[in-house]
Coordinates of N, CA and C in Angstrom, one line a residue:
M4 N 10.1 -2.4 -19.1 CA 11.2 -2.9 -18.2 C 10.6 -3.5 -16.9
A5 N 9.6 -2.8 -16.3 CA 9.0 -3.3 -15.1 C 8.4 -4.7 -15.3
G6 N 7.7 -4.8 -16.5 CA 7.1 -6.1 -16.8 C 8.1 -7.2 -16.9
N7 N 9.3 -6.9 -17.5 CA 10.3 -8.0 -17.7 C 10.8 -8.4 -16.3
L8 N 10.9 -7.5 -15.3 CA 11.3 -7.8 -14.0 C 10.3 -8.6 -13.3
V9 N 9.0 -8.3 -13.5 CA 7.9 -9.1 -12.9 C 8.0 -10.5 -13.4
R10 N 8.2 -10.7 -14.7 CA 8.2 -12.1 -15.2 C 9.5 -12.8 -14.8
A11 N 10.6 -12.1 -14.6 CA 11.8 -12.8 -14.2 C 11.8 -13.1 -12.7
A12 N 11.2 -12.2 -11.9 CA 11.4 -12.4 -10.4 C 10.3 -13.2 -9.8
A13 N 9.1 -13.2 -10.4 CA 8.0 -13.9 -9.8 C 7.7 -15.2 -10.4
A14 N 7.5 -16.2 -9.5 CA 7.2 -17.5 -10.0 C 5.8 -17.5 -10.6
A15 N 5.6 -18.4 -11.5 CA 4.3 -18.4 -12.3 C 3.8 -19.8 -12.5
V16 N 2.5 -20.0 -12.5 CA 1.9 -21.3 -12.8 C 1.0 -21.0 -14.0
G17 N 1.2 -21.8 -15.1 CA 0.4 -21.6 -16.3 C 0.4 -20.2 -16.8
G18 N 1.6 -19.6 -16.7 CA 1.7 -18.2 -17.2 C 1.1 -17.1 -16.3
R19 N 0.5 -17.5 -15.2 CA -0.1 -16.6 -14.3 C 0.9 -16.3 -13.1
S20 N 1.2 -15.1 -12.8 CA 2.1 -14.7 -11.8 C 1.5 -15.1 -10.4
L21 N 2.3 -15.6 -9.5 CA 1.9 -15.9 -8.2 C 2.0 -14.7 -7.2
G22 N 2.6 -13.6 -7.7 CA 2.6 -12.4 -6.9 C 3.6 -12.5 -5.8
R23 N 4.7 -13.1 -5.9 CA 5.7 -13.2 -4.8 C 6.3 -11.8 -4.6
L24 N 6.4 -11.4 -3.3 CA 7.0 -10.1 -3.0 C 8.5 -10.3 -2.7
V25 N 9.3 -9.6 -3.4 CA 10.8 -9.6 -3.2 C 11.2 -8.2 -2.8
P26 N 11.8 -8.0 -1.6 CA 12.1 -6.7 -1.1 C 12.8 -5.8 -2.1
Q27 N 13.8 -6.3 -2.8 CA 14.6 -5.5 -3.7 C 13.8 -5.1 -5.0
N28 N 12.6 -5.7 -5.2 CA 11.8 -5.4 -6.4 C 10.5 -4.7 -6.0
T29 N 10.4 -4.2 -4.7 CA 9.1 -3.8 -4.2 C 9.2 -2.3 -3.7
A30 N 8.1 -1.6 -3.9 CA 7.9 -0.2 -3.3 C 6.7 -0.2 -2.5
L31 N 6.6 0.7 -1.5 CA 5.4 0.8 -0.7 C 4.8 2.2 -1.0
F32 N 3.5 2.2 -1.3 CA 2.7 3.4 -1.5 C 1.7 3.7 -0.4
L33 N 1.8 4.8 0.2 CA 0.9 5.2 1.3 C 0.1 6.4 0.9
C34 N -1.2 6.2 0.8 CA -2.1 7.1 0.1 C -3.0 8.0 1.0
D35 N -2.7 9.3 1.0 CA -3.6 10.3 1.5 C -4.2 10.1 2.9
M36 N -3.4 9.7 3.9 CA -3.9 9.6 5.2 C -3.8 10.9 6.0
Q37 N -4.8 11.8 5.8 CA -4.7 13.2 6.2 C -5.7 13.5 7.2
E38 N -5.4 14.7 7.9 CA -6.2 15.1 9.0 C -7.7 15.3 8.7
K39 N -8.0 15.9 7.6 CA -9.5 16.2 7.3 C -10.3 14.9 7.0
F40 N -9.6 13.8 6.7 CA -10.3 12.6 6.5 C -10.6 11.8 7.8
R41 N -9.9 12.2 8.9 CA -10.0 11.5 10.1 C -11.5 11.3 10.6
P42 N -12.3 12.3 10.6 CA -13.7 12.1 11.2 C -14.6 11.3 10.3
N43 N -14.3 11.2 9.0 CA -15.3 10.7 8.0 C -15.0 9.3 7.5
I44 N -13.8 8.8 7.7 CA -13.4 7.5 7.2 C -13.6 6.4 8.3
K45 N -14.3 5.4 8.0 CA -14.5 4.3 9.0 C -13.2 3.7 9.4
H46 N -13.0 3.5 10.7 CA -11.8 2.8 11.2 C -10.5 3.5 10.7
F47 N -10.5 4.8 10.6 CA -9.4 5.6 10.2 C -8.1 5.3 11.0
A48 N -8.3 5.3 12.3 CA -7.2 5.2 13.3 C -6.5 3.8 13.1
E49 N -7.3 2.8 12.9 CA -6.8 1.4 12.7 C -6.0 1.3 11.4
V50 N -6.6 1.9 10.3 CA -6.0 1.8 9.0 C -4.6 2.5 9.1
V51 N -4.5 3.7 9.7 CA -3.3 4.4 9.9 C -2.3 3.6 10.7
Q52 N -2.7 2.9 11.7 CA -1.8 2.1 12.6 C -1.3 1.0 11.8
I53 N -2.1 0.3 11.0 CA -1.7 -0.8 10.2 C -0.7 -0.4 9.1
S54 N -1.0 0.8 8.5 CA -0.1 1.3 7.5 C 1.2 1.7 8.0
N55 N 1.3 2.1 9.3 CA 2.5 2.4 9.9 C 3.4 1.2 10.2
R56 N 2.7 0.1 10.4 CA 3.4 -1.2 10.6 C 4.1 -1.6 9.2
L57 N 3.4 -1.4 8.1 CA 4.0 -1.6 6.8 C 5.2 -0.7 6.5
L58 N 5.0 0.6 7.0 CA 6.1 1.5 6.8 C 7.3 1.1 7.6
Q59 N 7.1 0.6 8.8 CA 8.2 0.1 9.6 C 8.9 -1.1 8.9
A60 N 8.1 -2.0 8.4 CA 8.7 -3.2 7.7 C 9.5 -2.7 6.5
A61 N 8.9 -1.7 5.8 CA 9.6 -1.2 4.6 C 11.0 -0.6 5.0
S62 N 11.0 0.1 6.1 CA 12.3 0.7 6.6 C 13.3 -0.4 6.9
V63 N 12.8 -1.5 7.6 CA 13.7 -2.6 8.0 C 14.4 -3.2 6.7
L64 N 13.6 -3.3 5.7 CA 14.0 -4.0 4.5 C 14.6 -3.1 3.4
D65 N 14.7 -1.8 3.7 CA 15.2 -0.8 2.7 C 14.3 -0.8 1.5
I66 N 13.0 -0.9 1.7 CA 12.1 -0.8 0.6 C 11.7 0.7 0.4
P67 N 11.8 1.3 -0.8 CA 11.5 2.7 -1.0 C 10.0 2.9 -0.7
S68 N 9.6 4.0 -0.1 CA 8.3 4.3 0.3 C 7.9 5.7 -0.3
I69 N 6.6 5.8 -0.7 CA 6.1 7.1 -1.3 C 4.8 7.4 -0.5
V70 N 4.7 8.6 -0.1 CA 3.5 9.2 0.6 C 2.9 10.3 -0.2
T71 N 1.6 10.3 -0.4 CA 1.0 11.4 -1.1 C -0.1 12.0 -0.2
E72 N -0.4 13.2 -0.6 CA -1.5 14.0 0.1 C -2.4 14.6 -1.0
Q73 N -3.7 14.4 -0.8 CA -4.7 14.9 -1.7 C -5.0 16.4 -1.3
Y74 N -4.7 17.3 -2.2 CA -5.0 18.7 -2.0 C -4.7 19.1 -0.5
P75 N -3.5 19.1 -0.1 CA -3.2 19.4 1.3 C -3.6 20.7 1.8
K76 N -3.7 21.7 0.9 CA -4.1 23.1 1.3 C -5.5 23.1 1.9
G77 N -6.3 22.2 1.3 CA -7.7 22.1 1.8 C -8.0 21.0 2.8
L78 N -7.2 19.9 2.6 CA -7.5 18.7 3.4 C -6.5 18.4 4.5
G79 N -5.5 19.2 4.6 CA -4.6 19.0 5.7 C -3.5 18.1 5.3
H80 N -2.5 17.9 6.2 CA -1.4 17.1 6.0 C -1.5 15.7 6.6
T81 N -0.6 14.8 6.3 CA -0.5 13.4 6.8 C -0.5 13.4 8.3
V82 N -1.4 12.6 8.9 CA -1.5 12.5 10.3 C -0.2 12.1 11.0
P83 N 0.1 12.6 12.1 CA 1.4 12.3 12.8 C 1.6 10.8 13.1
E84 N 0.5 10.1 13.3 CA 0.6 8.7 13.6 C 1.3 7.9 12.5
L85 N 1.1 8.3 11.3 CA 1.9 7.7 10.2 C 3.2 8.4 10.2
E86 N 4.2 7.8 10.7 CA 5.5 8.5 11.1 C 6.4 8.7 9.9
V87 N 5.9 9.5 9.0 CA 6.7 9.7 7.7 C 7.9 10.5 8.0
E88 N 7.9 11.5 8.9 CA 9.1 12.3 9.2 C 10.2 11.4 9.8
K89 N 9.8 10.5 10.6 CA 10.7 9.6 11.3 C 11.6 8.8 10.2
Y90 N 10.9 8.5 9.1 CA 11.6 7.8 8.1 C 12.1 8.7 6.9
G91 N 12.1 10.0 7.1 CA 12.7 10.9 6.2 C 11.9 11.0 4.9
L92 N 10.6 10.8 5.0 CA 9.7 10.9 3.8 C 9.0 12.3 3.7
T93 N 9.0 12.8 2.5 CA 8.3 14.1 2.2 C 7.1 13.8 1.4
P94 N 5.9 14.0 1.9 CA 4.7 13.7 1.1 C 4.6 14.5 -0.2
I95 N 4.1 13.9 -1.2 CA 3.9 14.5 -2.5 C 2.5 15.0 -2.7
A96 N 2.3 16.2 -2.9 CA 0.9 16.8 -3.1 C 0.3 16.4 -4.5
K97 N -1.0 16.2 -4.5 CA -1.6 15.8 -5.7 C -3.1 16.3 -5.7
T98 N -3.7 16.4 -6.9 CA -5.1 16.8 -7.0 C -5.9 15.7 -7.7
Q99 N -5.2 14.8 -8.4 CA -5.9 13.7 -9.1 C -6.0 12.6 -8.1
F100 N -6.9 11.6 -8.3 CA -7.1 10.5 -7.4 C -5.9 9.6 -7.4
S101 N -5.3 9.2 -8.6 CA -4.2 8.3 -8.7 C -3.0 8.9 -8.0
M102 N -2.2 8.0 -7.4 CA -0.9 8.4 -6.9 C 0.2 8.6 -8.0
C103 N -0.1 8.1 -9.2 CA 0.8 8.1 -10.3 C 1.0 9.5 -10.9
V104 N 1.4 10.5 -10.1 CA 1.7 11.8 -10.6 C 3.1 11.8 -11.1
P105 N 3.5 12.9 -11.9 CA 4.8 12.9 -12.5 C 6.0 12.6 -11.5
E106 N 5.9 13.1 -10.3 CA 7.0 12.9 -9.3 C 7.1 11.4 -9.0
V107 N 6.0 10.7 -8.9 CA 6.0 9.3 -8.5 C 6.5 8.5 -9.7
D108 N 6.0 8.9 -10.9 CA 6.5 8.2 -12.1 C 8.0 8.3 -12.3
E109 N 8.6 9.5 -11.9 CA 10.0 9.6 -12.0 C 10.7 8.7 -11.0
M110 N 10.2 8.6 -9.8 CA 10.8 7.7 -8.8 C 10.8 6.3 -9.3
L111 N 9.7 5.9 -9.9 CA 9.6 4.5 -10.4 C 10.6 4.3 -11.5
K112 N 10.7 5.3 -12.4 CA 11.7 5.1 -13.5 C 13.1 5.1 -13.0
A113 N 13.4 5.8 -12.0 CA 14.7 5.9 -11.4 C 15.1 4.6 -10.7
N114 N 14.1 3.9 -10.2 CA 14.3 2.6 -9.5 C 13.9 1.5 -10.5
K115 N 14.7 1.2 -11.4 CA 14.3 0.2 -12.5 C 14.1 -1.2 -12.0
N116 N 14.5 -1.5 -10.8 CA 14.4 -2.8 -10.3 C 13.0 -3.0 -9.7
I117 N 12.2 -2.0 -9.5 CA 10.9 -2.1 -8.9 C 9.9 -2.7 -9.9
S118 N 9.3 -3.8 -9.4 CA 8.2 -4.4 -10.3 C 6.9 -4.7 -9.5
S119 N 6.9 -4.5 -8.2 CA 5.8 -4.7 -7.4 C 5.5 -3.5 -6.5
V120 N 4.3 -3.2 -6.2 CA 3.9 -2.1 -5.3 C 2.9 -2.6 -4.3
I121 N 3.3 -2.4 -3.0 CA 2.3 -2.6 -1.9 C 1.6 -1.3 -1.7
L122 N 0.2 -1.3 -1.7 CA -0.6 -0.1 -1.7 C -1.5 -0.1 -0.6
C123 N -1.6 1.0 0.2 CA -2.5 1.2 1.3 C -2.9 2.6 1.4
G124 N -4.0 2.9 2.1 CA -4.5 4.2 2.4 C -6.0 4.4 2.1
I125 N -6.3 5.6 1.7 CA -7.7 5.9 1.4 C -7.9 6.8 0.2
E126 N -9.1 6.9 -0.4 CA -10.2 6.0 -0.2 C -10.1 4.9 -1.2
T127 N -10.5 3.7 -0.8 CA -10.4 2.5 -1.5 C -11.0 2.6 -2.9
H128 N -12.2 3.1 -3.0 CA -12.9 3.2 -4.3 C -12.5 4.3 -5.2
A129 N -11.6 5.2 -4.7 CA -11.2 6.4 -5.5 C -9.7 6.3 -5.7
C130 N -8.9 6.8 -4.8 CA -7.5 6.9 -5.0 C -6.8 5.5 -5.1
I131 N -7.2 4.6 -4.2 CA -6.6 3.2 -4.3 C -6.9 2.5 -5.6
L132 N -8.1 2.5 -6.0 CA -8.5 1.9 -7.2 C -7.9 2.5 -8.4
Q133 N -7.9 3.9 -8.5 CA -7.3 4.6 -9.6 C -5.8 4.4 -9.7
T134 N -5.1 4.3 -8.5 CA -3.7 4.1 -8.5 C -3.4 2.6 -9.0
T135 N -4.2 1.7 -8.6 CA -4.1 0.3 -9.0 C -4.2 0.2 -10.5
M136 N -5.2 0.8 -11.1 CA -5.3 0.8 -12.5 C -4.1 1.4 -13.3
D137 N -3.7 2.5 -12.8 CA -2.5 3.2 -13.4 C -1.3 2.3 -13.4
L138 N -1.0 1.7 -12.2 CA 0.1 0.9 -12.0 C 0.0 -0.4 -12.9
L139 N -1.1 -1.0 -12.9 CA -1.3 -2.2 -13.8 C -1.1 -1.9 -15.2
E140 N -1.6 -0.7 -15.7 CA -1.3 -0.3 -17.1 C 0.2 -0.1 -17.3
R141 N 0.9 0.3 -16.3 CA 2.4 0.4 -16.5 C 3.1 -0.9 -16.3
D142 N 2.4 -2.0 -16.1 CA 2.9 -3.3 -16.0 C 3.6 -3.6 -14.7
Y143 N 3.1 -3.0 -13.6 CA 3.6 -3.3 -12.2 C 2.6 -4.3 -11.6
E144 N 3.1 -5.1 -10.7 CA 2.2 -5.9 -9.9 C 1.7 -5.0 -8.7
V145 N 0.5 -5.2 -8.4 CA -0.1 -4.3 -7.3 C -0.7 -5.2 -6.2
H146 N -0.3 -5.0 -4.9 CA -0.7 -5.7 -3.8 C -1.5 -4.7 -2.9
V147 N -2.8 -4.7 -2.9 CA -3.6 -3.8 -2.1 C -3.9 -4.5 -0.8
V148 N -3.5 -3.8 0.3 CA -3.6 -4.3 1.6 C -5.0 -4.0 2.2
A149 N -5.8 -5.0 2.3 CA -7.2 -4.8 2.6 C -7.5 -4.2 3.9
D150 N -6.7 -4.7 5.0 CA -6.9 -4.1 6.3 C -6.2 -2.8 6.5
A151 N -5.6 -2.3 5.5 CA -4.9 -0.9 5.6 C -5.5 0.0 4.5
C152 N -6.7 -0.3 4.1 CA -7.5 0.6 3.1 C -8.9 0.8 3.6
A153 N -9.4 1.9 3.4 CA -10.8 2.2 3.9 C -11.4 3.3 3.0
S154 N -12.8 3.3 3.2 CA -13.6 4.4 2.5 C -14.6 4.9 3.5
R155 N -15.3 5.9 3.2 CA -16.4 6.3 4.1 C -17.5 5.3 4.2
S156 N -17.7 4.5 3.1 CA -18.7 3.5 3.0 C -18.1 2.1 2.9
H157 N -18.5 1.2 3.7 CA -18.0 -0.2 3.6 C -18.4 -0.8 2.2
L158 N -19.6 -0.4 1.7 CA -20.0 -0.9 0.4 C -19.0 -0.5 -0.7
D159 N -18.6 0.8 -0.7 CA -17.7 1.2 -1.7 C -16.4 0.5 -1.6
R160 N -15.9 0.3 -0.4 CA -14.7 -0.4 -0.2 C -14.7 -1.9 -0.7
V161 N -15.8 -2.6 -0.3 CA -15.9 -4.0 -0.6 C -15.9 -4.2 -2.2
Y162 N -16.6 -3.4 -2.9 CA -16.7 -3.6 -4.3 C -15.5 -3.0 -5.0
A163 N -14.8 -2.1 -4.5 CA -13.5 -1.6 -5.0 C -12.5 -2.7 -4.9
L164 N -12.4 -3.4 -3.8 CA -11.4 -4.5 -3.6 C -11.7 -5.6 -4.6
E165 N -13.0 -5.9 -4.8 CA -13.4 -6.9 -5.7 C -13.0 -6.5 -7.1
R166 N -13.1 -5.3 -7.5 CA -12.7 -4.8 -8.8 C -11.2 -4.9 -8.9
V167 N -10.4 -4.6 -7.9 CA -9.0 -4.7 -7.9 C -8.6 -6.1 -8.3
R168 N -9.3 -7.1 -7.6 CA -9.0 -8.5 -7.8 C -9.3 -8.9 -9.3
R169 N -10.4 -8.4 -9.8 CA -10.8 -8.8 -11.1 C -9.9 -8.2 -12.2
L170 N -9.3 -7.0 -11.9 CA -8.4 -6.4 -12.8 C -7.0 -7.0 -12.8
G171 N -6.8 -7.9 -11.8 CA -5.5 -8.6 -11.8 C -4.6 -8.2 -10.7
G172 N -5.1 -7.3 -9.8 CA -4.3 -6.9 -8.6 C -4.4 -8.0 -7.6
F173 N -3.6 -8.0 -6.6 CA -3.6 -8.9 -5.5 C -4.2 -8.2 -4.2
V174 N -5.2 -8.8 -3.6 CA -5.8 -8.3 -2.4 C -5.2 -9.1 -1.3
T175 N -4.5 -8.5 -0.3 CA -3.8 -9.2 0.7 C -4.1 -8.5 2.1
T176 N -3.4 -8.9 3.1 CA -3.4 -8.3 4.4 C -2.1 -7.8 4.8
S177 N -2.0 -7.0 5.8 CA -0.7 -6.4 6.2 C 0.2 -7.5 6.7
E178 N -0.2 -8.4 7.5 CA 0.7 -9.5 8.1 C 1.1 -10.4 6.9
C179 N 0.2 -10.7 6.0 CA 0.6 -11.6 4.9 C 1.7 -10.9 4.0
A180 N 1.5 -9.6 3.8 CA 2.5 -8.8 3.0 C 3.8 -8.8 3.7
I181 N 3.8 -8.5 5.0 CA 5.1 -8.4 5.7 C 5.8 -9.8 5.7
L182 N 5.1 -10.8 6.0 CA 5.7 -12.2 6.0 C 6.2 -12.6 4.7
S183 N 5.5 -12.2 3.6 CA 5.8 -12.6 2.3 C 7.2 -12.0 1.9
L184 N 7.5 -10.9 2.5 CA 8.8 -10.2 2.1 C 10.0 -10.9 2.8
A185 N 9.8 -11.8 3.8 CA 10.8 -12.6 4.4 C 10.3 -13.9 4.8
P186 N 10.0 -14.8 3.8 CA 9.3 -16.0 4.0 C 10.1 -17.1 4.7
N187 N 11.3 -16.8 5.2 CA 12.1 -17.8 5.8 C 12.7 -17.3 7.1
S188 N 12.6 -18.0 8.2 CA 13.2 -17.5 9.4 C 14.7 -17.3 9.4
A189 N 15.3 -17.9 8.3 CA 16.8 -17.6 8.2 C 17.1 -16.3 7.6
H190 N 16.0 -15.6 7.1 CA 16.3 -14.2 6.5 C 16.9 -13.3 7.6
P191 N 17.9 -12.6 7.2 CA 18.6 -11.7 8.2 C 17.8 -10.7 8.9
K192 N 16.7 -10.3 8.3 CA 15.8 -9.3 8.9 C 14.5 -9.9 9.5
F193 N 14.4 -11.2 9.5 CA 13.2 -11.9 10.0 C 12.8 -11.5 11.4
R194 N 13.7 -11.5 12.3 CA 13.4 -11.2 13.7 C 12.9 -9.8 13.9
Q195 N 13.5 -8.8 13.1 CA 13.0 -7.5 13.2 C 11.5 -7.4 12.7
L196 N 11.2 -8.1 11.6 CA 9.9 -8.1 11.1 C 8.9 -8.8 12.1
Q197 N 9.4 -9.9 12.7 CA 8.6 -10.6 13.7 C 8.2 -9.7 14.8
K198 N 9.0 -8.8 15.2 CA 8.7 -7.9 16.3 C 7.6 -6.9 15.9
I199 N 7.5 -6.6 14.6 CA 6.5 -5.6 14.1 C 5.1 -6.3 14.2
I200 N 5.1 -7.6 13.9 CA 3.8 -8.3 13.8 C 3.5 -9.1 15.1
W201 N 4.4 -9.1 16.1 CA 4.2 -9.9 17.2 C 2.8 -9.7 17.9
T202 N 2.5 -8.4 18.0 CA 1.2 -8.0 18.5 C 0.3 -8.0 17.3
P203 N -0.9 -8.7 17.3 CA -1.7 -8.7 16.1 C -2.2 -7.3 15.7
A204 N -2.3 -7.1 14.4 CA -2.8 -5.9 13.9 C -4.2 -5.6 14.5
P205 N -4.5 -4.3 14.7 CA -5.8 -3.9 15.3 C -6.9 -4.3 14.3
D206 N -8.1 -4.7 14.9 CA -9.2 -5.1 14.1 C -9.8 -3.8 13.5
S207 N -9.7 -3.7 12.2 CA -10.2 -2.5 11.5 C -11.7 -2.6 11.3
G208 N -12.3 -3.8 11.5 CA -13.7 -4.0 11.3 C -14.2 -3.9 9.9
L209 N -13.3 -4.0 9.0 CA -13.6 -3.9 7.6 C -14.1 -5.2 7.0
L210 N -15.1 -5.1 6.2 CA -15.8 -6.3 5.6 C -14.9 -7.0 4.6
P211 N -15.0 -8.3 4.5 CA -14.2 -9.0 3.5 C -14.8 -8.8 2.1
T212 N -14.0 -9.1 1.1 CA -14.5 -9.0 -0.3 C -15.6 -10.1 -0.5
P213 N -16.5 -9.8 -1.4 CA -17.6 -10.8 -1.7 C -17.0 -12.0 -2.4
P214 N -17.6 -13.2 -2.3 CA -17.1 -14.4 -3.0 C -17.1 -14.2 -4.6

């Protein structure tokens, strides 16, 4: 079903999807931004701040959002800077790397219009990559937000993003993703989104993907 929606909603060239983001067909996944990771993940604060901008945009556009926590008993809960309580979100606990646990699969099945997922969080080479693979296998388009993903090692992050791209996922940036959701100033929510990105996103210092 998701694949049919992808093909119907997204423009394509030569049979290849362009990866257009449409609010009513999109979900936001926020992965494992927890207290115990704070000291060890490079640019953790910036990644969380950028992820929170995506969460704000999702709220403006009524895009469903999912938050997970990796083994919260041992690794703590989602950091308060990611304002999940403000938006009425309850994190889903998991022990596997992928966010595609049964509760998340049920949410996706219940929202049959969803065909694209915007994905951010940590760690890029583990949970983000594994989630990407699971979603692609389920025939969803995946947009991994490069400036809102991190790992302990820059090298791990860089080559994980390269693998995402080779697998068929889209590697994007937070501002690009937000603007893609309302690509016309006539959009009724454009000004609200413009306020979110008016101040440039913080420099996460993350390396670009290799050529």
